[in-house]
Amino acid sequence: MHVPDGFLDIPTSVATGAVAAAGVGLALRGARRELDDRTAPMAGLVAAFVFATQMLNFPVGAGTSGHLLGGALAAVLVGPWTGVLCLSVVLLVQALLFADGGITAIGTNVTLMGVVGVGVGWLVFVLVQKVLPKRTSLVPVAAGLAGFVSVPAAALTFVGLFAVGGQAPVDLGAVLTAMLGWHLVIGVGEAVITGLVISSVVAVRPDLVYGARRVLATRTLEVRGPTTDREVPA
Amino acid sequence: MRTRTLVVTGLLVALVLAGVASFYASSHPDGLEYVAGRTGFLDSADEHAAGDGPFADYATKGVDDTRLSGGLAGVVGTVVVLVIAGGIGFAVRRRGSTDDRQDSRDETVV
């Protein structure tokens, strides 16, 4: 969903630039709460991984492809604020080094994928987790659902921006239907990939999955000795 | 699994995905580009200001072999992102770390 220069007019690009700057500013402060010596290495890893997987377009229909957005994935692994930072770095490098996504459109792309993609992903994840039983095996499920919703949410946001600042006179209804339709399908791919990646990290180091903290906190530590079997709350 | 093992493995996977698997990715336009083409606003896209860069469009200038050209671009991008995001992560982090038991006992998990 990388928006090139020219799709949206200058005022809209400037406005999304402001949103993006605010988002990144807040994220720099918020990330401090999420990252410590133990979890800091995950930030670089998640960003690098999102960059790599964004290169892997998969076909979704005759003539169209999709790729992982990674917002929900990042949010669940390193937390929403760090997730915004990871996505923003990816988008910045993509625009400047690879001409993928416009330069005046950087604010738009960070808003769509960094802020909305990560934000909606995190919110849906938290909501789904509240409803599901607290088990580590369900963290990837919640993450997958979050991923699924985040993609059409970002697509809808684009349509909104296009309604305000689009530079070509086209049928808005047609754009809305098409964007939503294709990105619901792409969302399925996002859900599957997100679920698989999260489940593999949860399997080996659930303590490094930010979204699993609450589940881990409710676990009781069983202490078994030769003469006693007693449960000690963790 | 040690953190280092996880991070190194993850990075290797990322590098293989970006450096090798990317060659096999679909070349169809993504959802936005496709819709733009179909509904008629694709032409409003401007030329990219960095379109002449050495890695523009994920191809390495001066490398003729398509596979190598794309793969190299992918690897370079992955490393650049890793360094920048990793640097920010380390700069922003709280010094010291909490282990799980301390987390659940002392902190109100928000």
CSV table of N, CA, C and O in Angstrom, one decimal, chain A residues 25-116:
chain,number,residue,atom,x,y,z
A,25,GLY,N,7.0,10.9,17.4
A,25,GLY,CA,7.4,11.5,18.6
A,25,GLY,C,6.9,10.8,19.9
A,25,GLY,O,7.6,10.5,20.8
A,26,LEU,N,5.6,10.5,19.8
A,26,LEU,CA,5.0,9.8,21.0
A,26,LEU,C,5.6,8.4,21.1
A,26,LEU,O,5.8,7.9,22.2
A,27,ALA,N,5.9,7.8,19.9
A,27,ALA,CA,6.4,6.4,20.0
A,27,ALA,C,7.8,6.4,20.6
A,27,ALA,O,8.1,5.4,21.3
A,28,LEU,N,8.6,7.4,20.3
A,28,LEU,CA,9.9,7.4,20.9
A,28,LEU,C,9.8,7.4,22.5
A,28,LEU,O,10.6,6.8,23.1
A,29,ARG,N,8.8,8.1,23.0
A,29,ARG,CA,8.7,8.1,24.4
A,29,ARG,C,8.0,6.8,24.9
A,29,ARG,O,8.5,6.2,25.9
A,30,GLY,N,7.0,6.4,24.2
A,30,GLY,CA,6.4,5.1,24.6
A,30,GLY,C,7.3,3.9,24.5
A,30,GLY,O,7.2,3.0,25.4
A,31,ALA,N,8.2,3.9,23.6
A,31,ALA,CA,9.0,2.7,23.4
A,31,ALA,C,9.9,2.5,24.6
A,31,ALA,O,10.3,1.4,24.9
A,32,ARG,N,10.2,3.6,25.3
A,32,ARG,CA,11.1,3.5,26.5
A,32,ARG,C,10.4,2.6,27.5
A,32,ARG,O,11.1,1.9,28.2
A,33,ARG,N,9.1,2.6,27.6
A,33,ARG,CA,8.4,1.8,28.5
A,33,ARG,C,8.4,0.3,28.1
A,33,ARG,O,8.2,-0.6,28.8
A,34,GLU,N,8.6,0.1,26.7
A,34,GLU,CA,8.5,-1.2,26.2
A,34,GLU,C,9.8,-1.9,26.1
A,34,GLU,O,9.9,-3.2,26.1
A,35,LEU,N,10.9,-1.2,26.0
A,35,LEU,CA,12.2,-1.8,25.7
A,35,LEU,C,13.1,-1.7,26.9
A,35,LEU,O,13.2,-0.6,27.5
A,36,ASP,N,13.7,-2.8,27.3
A,36,ASP,CA,14.8,-2.7,28.3
A,36,ASP,C,16.0,-3.5,27.7
A,36,ASP,O,16.0,-4.0,26.6
A,37,ASP,N,17.0,-3.8,28.6
A,37,ASP,CA,18.1,-4.5,28.1
A,37,ASP,C,17.8,-5.8,27.5
A,37,ASP,O,18.4,-6.3,26.5
A,38,ARG,N,16.7,-6.5,28.1
A,38,ARG,CA,16.4,-7.8,27.6
A,38,ARG,C,15.7,-7.8,26.3
A,38,ARG,O,15.9,-8.6,25.4
A,39,THR,N,14.8,-6.8,26.1
A,39,THR,CA,13.9,-6.8,24.9
A,39,THR,C,14.4,-5.9,23.8
A,39,THR,O,13.9,-6.0,22.7
A,40,ALA,N,15.4,-5.1,24.0
A,40,ALA,CA,15.8,-4.1,23.0
A,40,ALA,C,16.3,-4.8,21.7
A,40,ALA,O,16.0,-4.2,20.6
A,41,PRO,N,17.0,-5.9,21.7
A,41,PRO,CA,17.4,-6.5,20.5
A,41,PRO,C,16.2,-6.9,19.5
A,41,PRO,O,16.4,-7.0,18.3
A,42,MET,N,15.0,-7.0,20.1
A,42,MET,CA,13.9,-7.4,19.3
A,42,MET,C,13.5,-6.2,18.3
A,42,MET,O,12.9,-6.5,17.2
A,43,ALA,N,13.8,-5.0,18.7
A,43,ALA,CA,13.4,-3.9,17.9
A,43,ALA,C,14.0,-3.9,16.5
A,43,ALA,O,13.4,-3.8,15.4
A,44,GLY,N,15.3,-4.1,16.5
A,44,GLY,CA,16.0,-4.2,15.2
A,44,GLY,C,15.6,-5.4,14.4
A,44,GLY,O,15.4,-5.4,13.2
A,45,LEU,N,15.4,-6.5,15.1
A,45,LEU,CA,15.0,-7.8,14.4
A,45,LEU,C,13.7,-7.6,13.8
A,45,LEU,O,13.5,-8.0,12.6
A,46,VAL,N,12.7,-7.1,14.5
A,46,VAL,CA,11.4,-7.0,14.0
A,46,VAL,C,11.3,-6.1,12.8
A,46,VAL,O,10.7,-6.4,11.8
A,47,ALA,N,12.0,-4.9,12.9
A,47,ALA,CA,12.1,-4.0,11.7
A,47,ALA,C,12.7,-4.7,10.5
A,47,ALA,O,12.2,-4.6,9.4
A,48,ALA,N,13.8,-5.4,10.7
A,48,ALA,CA,14.5,-6.0,9.6
A,48,ALA,C,13.6,-7.1,9.0
A,48,ALA,O,13.5,-7.3,7.8
A,49,PHE,N,12.9,-7.8,9.9
A,49,PHE,CA,12.0,-8.9,9.4
A,49,PHE,C,10.8,-8.3,8.6
A,49,PHE,O,10.5,-8.9,7.6
A,50,VAL,N,10.2,-7.2,9.1
A,50,VAL,CA,9.1,-6.6,8.4
A,50,VAL,C,9.6,-6.1,7.0
A,50,VAL,O,8.9,-6.3,6.0
A,51,PHE,N,10.8,-5.5,7.0
A,51,PHE,CA,11.3,-5.0,5.7
A,51,PHE,C,11.4,-6.2,4.7
A,51,PHE,O,11.0,-6.1,3.6
A,52,ALA,N,12.0,-7.3,5.2
A,52,ALA,CA,12.2,-8.4,4.3
A,52,ALA,C,10.9,-9.0,3.8
A,52,ALA,O,10.8,-9.3,2.6
A,53,THR,N,10.0,-9.2,4.7
A,53,THR,CA,8.7,-9.8,4.3
A,53,THR,C,7.9,-8.9,3.5
A,53,THR,O,7.1,-9.4,2.7
A,54,GLN,N,8.0,-7.6,3.6
A,54,GLN,CA,7.3,-6.7,2.7
A,54,GLN,C,7.7,-6.8,1.3
A,54,GLN,O,7.1,-6.4,0.4
A,55,MET,N,8.9,-7.4,1.1
A,55,MET,CA,9.4,-7.6,-0.3
A,55,MET,C,8.7,-8.8,-1.0
A,55,MET,O,8.8,-9.0,-2.2
A,56,LEU,N,8.0,-9.6,-0.2
A,56,LEU,CA,7.5,-10.9,-0.7
A,56,LEU,C,6.0,-10.7,-1.1
A,56,LEU,O,5.1,-11.1,-0.4
A,57,ASN,N,5.8,-10.2,-2.3
A,57,ASN,CA,4.4,-10.1,-2.8
A,57,ASN,C,3.8,-11.4,-3.1
A,57,ASN,O,4.5,-12.3,-3.7
A,58,PHE,N,2.6,-11.7,-2.6
A,58,PHE,CA,1.9,-12.9,-3.0
A,58,PHE,C,0.7,-12.6,-3.8
A,58,PHE,O,0.0,-11.6,-3.6
A,59,PRO,N,0.4,-13.4,-4.8
A,59,PRO,CA,-0.8,-13.1,-5.7
A,59,PRO,C,-2.1,-13.3,-4.9
A,59,PRO,O,-2.2,-14.2,-4.1
A,60,VAL,N,-3.0,-12.4,-5.1
A,60,VAL,CA,-4.3,-12.5,-4.4
A,60,VAL,C,-5.5,-12.6,-5.4
A,60,VAL,O,-6.6,-12.8,-5.0
A,61,GLY,N,-5.2,-12.4,-6.7
A,61,GLY,CA,-6.3,-12.5,-7.6
A,61,GLY,C,-5.6,-12.2,-9.0
A,61,GLY,O,-4.5,-11.9,-9.1
A,62,ALA,N,-6.5,-12.4,-10.0
A,62,ALA,CA,-5.9,-12.2,-11.4
A,62,ALA,C,-5.3,-10.8,-11.5
A,62,ALA,O,-5.9,-9.8,-11.4
A,63,GLY,N,-4.0,-10.7,-11.5
A,63,GLY,CA,-3.3,-9.4,-11.8
A,63,GLY,C,-3.0,-8.6,-10.5
A,63,GLY,O,-2.5,-7.5,-10.7
A,64,THR,N,-3.4,-9.1,-9.3
A,64,THR,CA,-3.1,-8.3,-8.1
A,64,THR,C,-2.2,-9.1,-7.2
A,64,THR,O,-2.3,-10.3,-7.1
A,65,SER,N,-1.5,-8.4,-6.4
A,65,SER,CA,-0.7,-9.0,-5.3
A,65,SER,C,-0.9,-8.3,-4.0
A,65,SER,O,-1.4,-7.2,-4.0
A,66,GLY,N,-0.5,-8.9,-3.0
A,66,GLY,CA,-0.5,-8.3,-1.7
A,66,GLY,C,0.9,-8.6,-1.0
A,66,GLY,O,1.6,-9.4,-1.5
A,67,HIS,N,1.2,-7.9,0.1
A,67,HIS,CA,2.3,-8.2,0.9
A,67,HIS,C,2.0,-7.9,2.3
A,67,HIS,O,1.1,-7.2,2.6
A,68,LEU,N,2.8,-8.5,3.2
A,68,LEU,CA,2.6,-8.3,4.6
A,68,LEU,C,2.8,-6.9,4.9
A,68,LEU,O,3.7,-6.2,4.4
A,69,LEU,N,1.9,-6.3,5.8
A,69,LEU,CA,2.0,-5.0,6.3
A,69,LEU,C,2.9,-5.0,7.5
A,69,LEU,O,3.9,-4.2,7.6
A,70,GLY,N,2.6,-5.9,8.4
A,70,GLY,CA,3.5,-6.1,9.6
A,70,GLY,C,3.2,-5.3,10.8
A,70,GLY,O,3.9,-5.4,11.8
A,71,GLY,N,2.1,-4.5,10.7
A,71,GLY,CA,1.8,-3.6,11.9
A,71,GLY,C,1.4,-4.4,13.1
A,71,GLY,O,1.9,-4.2,14.2
A,72,ALA,N,0.5,-5.3,13.0
A,72,ALA,CA,0.1,-6.2,14.1
A,72,ALA,C,1.2,-7.0,14.6
A,72,ALA,O,1.4,-7.2,15.8
A,73,LEU,N,2.0,-7.6,13.6
A,73,LEU,CA,3.1,-8.4,14.0
A,73,LEU,C,4.1,-7.7,14.9
A,73,LEU,O,4.5,-8.1,15.9
A,74,ALA,N,4.4,-6.5,14.4
A,74,ALA,CA,5.4,-5.6,15.2
A,74,ALA,C,4.8,-5.3,16.6
A,74,ALA,O,5.5,-5.4,17.6
A,75,ALA,N,3.5,-4.9,16.6
A,75,ALA,CA,2.9,-4.5,17.9
A,75,ALA,C,2.9,-5.6,18.9
A,75,ALA,O,3.2,-5.4,20.0
A,76,VAL,N,2.6,-6.8,18.4
A,76,VAL,CA,2.5,-7.9,19.3
A,76,VAL,C,3.9,-8.4,19.8
A,76,VAL,O,4.1,-8.8,20.9
A,77,LEU,N,4.8,-8.3,18.9
A,77,LEU,CA,6.2,-8.7,19.3
A,77,LEU,C,6.9,-7.7,20.2
A,77,LEU,O,7.5,-8.1,21.2
A,78,VAL,N,6.9,-6.4,19.8
A,78,VAL,CA,7.7,-5.4,20.6
A,78,VAL,C,6.9,-4.3,21.3
A,78,VAL,O,7.4,-3.4,21.9
A,79,GLY,N,5.5,-4.4,21.1
A,79,GLY,CA,4.7,-3.4,21.7
A,79,GLY,C,4.3,-2.3,20.7
A,79,GLY,O,5.0,-2.1,19.7
A,80,PRO,N,3.2,-1.6,20.9
A,80,PRO,CA,2.7,-0.7,19.9
A,80,PRO,C,3.6,0.5,19.6
A,80,PRO,O,3.8,0.9,18.4
A,81,TRP,N,4.2,1.0,20.6
A,81,TRP,CA,5.1,2.2,20.3
A,81,TRP,C,6.3,1.8,19.6
A,81,TRP,O,6.7,2.5,18.6
A,82,THR,N,7.0,0.8,20.0
A,82,THR,CA,8.2,0.3,19.3
A,82,THR,C,7.8,-0.1,17.9
A,82,THR,O,8.5,0.0,16.9
A,83,GLY,N,6.6,-0.7,17.8
A,83,GLY,CA,6.1,-1.1,16.5
A,83,GLY,C,6.0,0.0,15.5
A,83,GLY,O,6.4,-0.1,14.4
A,84,VAL,N,5.5,1.2,16.0
A,84,VAL,CA,5.4,2.4,15.2
A,84,VAL,C,6.8,2.8,14.7
A,84,VAL,O,7.0,3.1,13.5
A,85,LEU,N,7.8,2.7,15.6
A,85,LEU,CA,9.1,3.1,15.2
A,85,LEU,C,9.7,2.1,14.2
A,85,LEU,O,10.3,2.5,13.2
A,86,CYS,N,9.5,0.8,14.4
A,86,CYS,CA,10.0,-0.2,13.4
A,86,CYS,C,9.4,0.1,12.0
A,86,CYS,O,10.1,0.1,11.0
A,87,LEU,N,8.1,0.2,12.0
A,87,LEU,CA,7.4,0.4,10.7
A,87,LEU,C,7.9,1.7,10.0
A,87,LEU,O,8.1,1.8,8.8
A,88,SER,N,8.1,2.7,10.9
A,88,SER,CA,8.5,4.0,10.3
A,88,SER,C,9.9,3.9,9.7
A,88,SER,O,10.2,4.5,8.6
A,89,VAL,N,10.8,3.2,10.4
A,89,VAL,CA,12.2,3.0,9.8
A,89,VAL,C,12.1,2.3,8.5
A,89,VAL,O,12.7,2.7,7.5
A,90,VAL,N,11.3,1.2,8.5
A,90,VAL,CA,11.1,0.5,7.2
A,90,VAL,C,10.7,1.4,6.1
A,90,VAL,O,11.2,1.4,5.0
A,91,LEU,N,9.6,2.1,6.4
A,91,LEU,CA,9.0,3.0,5.3
A,91,LEU,C,10.0,4.1,4.9
A,91,LEU,O,10.0,4.4,3.7
A,92,LEU,N,10.7,4.6,5.8
A,92,LEU,CA,11.7,5.6,5.5
A,92,LEU,C,12.8,5.1,4.6
A,92,LEU,O,13.1,5.7,3.5
A,93,VAL,N,13.3,3.9,4.9
A,93,VAL,CA,14.4,3.3,4.1
A,93,VAL,C,13.8,2.9,2.7
A,93,VAL,O,14.5,3.1,1.7
A,94,GLN,N,12.6,2.4,2.7
A,94,GLN,CA,12.0,2.1,1.5
A,94,GLN,C,11.8,3.3,0.5
A,94,GLN,O,12.1,3.2,-0.7
A,95,ALA,N,11.4,4.4,1.1
A,95,ALA,CA,11.1,5.5,0.2
A,95,ALA,C,12.5,6.2,-0.2
A,95,ALA,O,12.6,6.5,-1.4
A,96,LEU,N,13.4,6.3,0.7
A,96,LEU,CA,14.7,7.0,0.3
A,96,LEU,C,15.7,6.1,-0.5
A,96,LEU,O,16.3,6.6,-1.4
A,97,LEU,N,15.8,4.9,-0.1
A,97,LEU,CA,16.8,4.0,-0.7
A,97,LEU,C,16.3,3.3,-1.9
A,97,LEU,O,17.0,3.0,-2.9
A,98,PHE,N,15.0,2.9,-1.9
A,98,PHE,CA,14.5,2.0,-2.9
A,98,PHE,C,13.4,2.7,-3.8
A,98,PHE,O,12.8,2.0,-4.7
A,99,ALA,N,13.1,4.0,-3.6
A,99,ALA,CA,12.0,4.6,-4.3
A,99,ALA,C,10.7,3.9,-4.2
A,99,ALA,O,9.9,3.8,-5.2
A,100,ASP,N,10.5,3.2,-3.1
A,100,ASP,CA,9.2,2.5,-2.9
A,100,ASP,C,8.4,3.3,-1.9
A,100,ASP,O,8.6,3.4,-0.7
A,101,GLY,N,7.4,4.0,-2.5
A,101,GLY,CA,6.6,5.0,-1.7
A,101,GLY,C,7.2,6.3,-1.9
A,101,GLY,O,8.5,6.5,-1.9
A,102,GLY,N,6.4,7.3,-2.1
A,102,GLY,CA,6.9,8.7,-2.5
A,102,GLY,C,7.6,9.3,-1.3
A,102,GLY,O,7.5,8.9,-0.2
A,103,ILE,N,8.4,10.4,-1.6
A,103,ILE,CA,9.1,11.1,-0.6
A,103,ILE,C,8.2,12.1,0.1
A,103,ILE,O,8.2,12.2,1.3
A,104,THR,N,7.4,12.9,-0.7
A,104,THR,CA,6.5,13.7,0.0
A,104,THR,C,5.3,12.9,0.6
A,104,THR,O,4.6,13.4,1.4
A,105,ALA,N,5.3,11.6,0.2
A,105,ALA,CA,4.2,10.8,0.7
A,105,ALA,C,4.7,10.0,1.9
A,105,ALA,O,3.9,9.1,2.4
A,106,ILE,N,5.9,10.2,2.4
A,106,ILE,CA,6.4,9.5,3.5
A,106,ILE,C,5.4,9.6,4.7
A,106,ILE,O,5.1,8.7,5.4
A,107,GLY,N,4.9,10.9,5.0
A,107,GLY,CA,4.0,11.1,6.1
A,107,GLY,C,2.7,10.3,5.9
A,107,GLY,O,2.2,9.7,6.8
A,108,THR,N,2.3,10.2,4.7
A,108,THR,CA,1.1,9.4,4.4
A,108,THR,C,1.3,7.9,4.6
A,108,THR,O,0.5,7.3,5.3
A,109,ASN,N,2.4,7.4,4.2
A,109,ASN,CA,2.7,6.0,4.3
A,109,ASN,C,2.9,5.6,5.8
A,109,ASN,O,2.5,4.6,6.3
A,110,VAL,N,3.6,6.5,6.5
A,110,VAL,CA,3.8,6.3,8.0
A,110,VAL,C,2.5,6.3,8.7
A,110,VAL,O,2.2,5.5,9.6
A,111,THR,N,1.6,7.3,8.3
A,111,THR,CA,0.3,7.3,8.9
A,111,THR,C,-0.5,6.1,8.6
A,111,THR,O,-1.1,5.5,9.5
A,112,LEU,N,-0.5,5.6,7.4
A,112,LEU,CA,-1.3,4.5,7.0
A,112,LEU,C,-0.8,3.2,7.6
A,112,LEU,O,-1.6,2.4,8.2
A,113,MET,N,0.5,2.9,7.4
A,113,MET,CA,1.0,1.7,7.9
A,113,MET,C,1.6,1.7,9.2
A,113,MET,O,1.5,0.7,10.0
A,114,GLY,N,2.3,2.8,9.5
A,114,GLY,CA,2.9,2.9,10.9
A,114,GLY,C,1.9,3.2,12.0
A,114,GLY,O,1.8,2.5,12.9
A,115,VAL,N,1.1,4.2,11.8
A,115,VAL,CA,0.2,4.6,12.8
A,115,VAL,C,-1.1,3.7,12.8
A,115,VAL,O,-1.5,3.1,13.8
A,116,VAL,N,-1.8,3.7,11.7
A,116,VAL,CA,-3.1,3.0,11.6
A,116,VAL,C,-2.8,1.5,11.6
A,116,VAL,O,-3.4,0.7,12.4
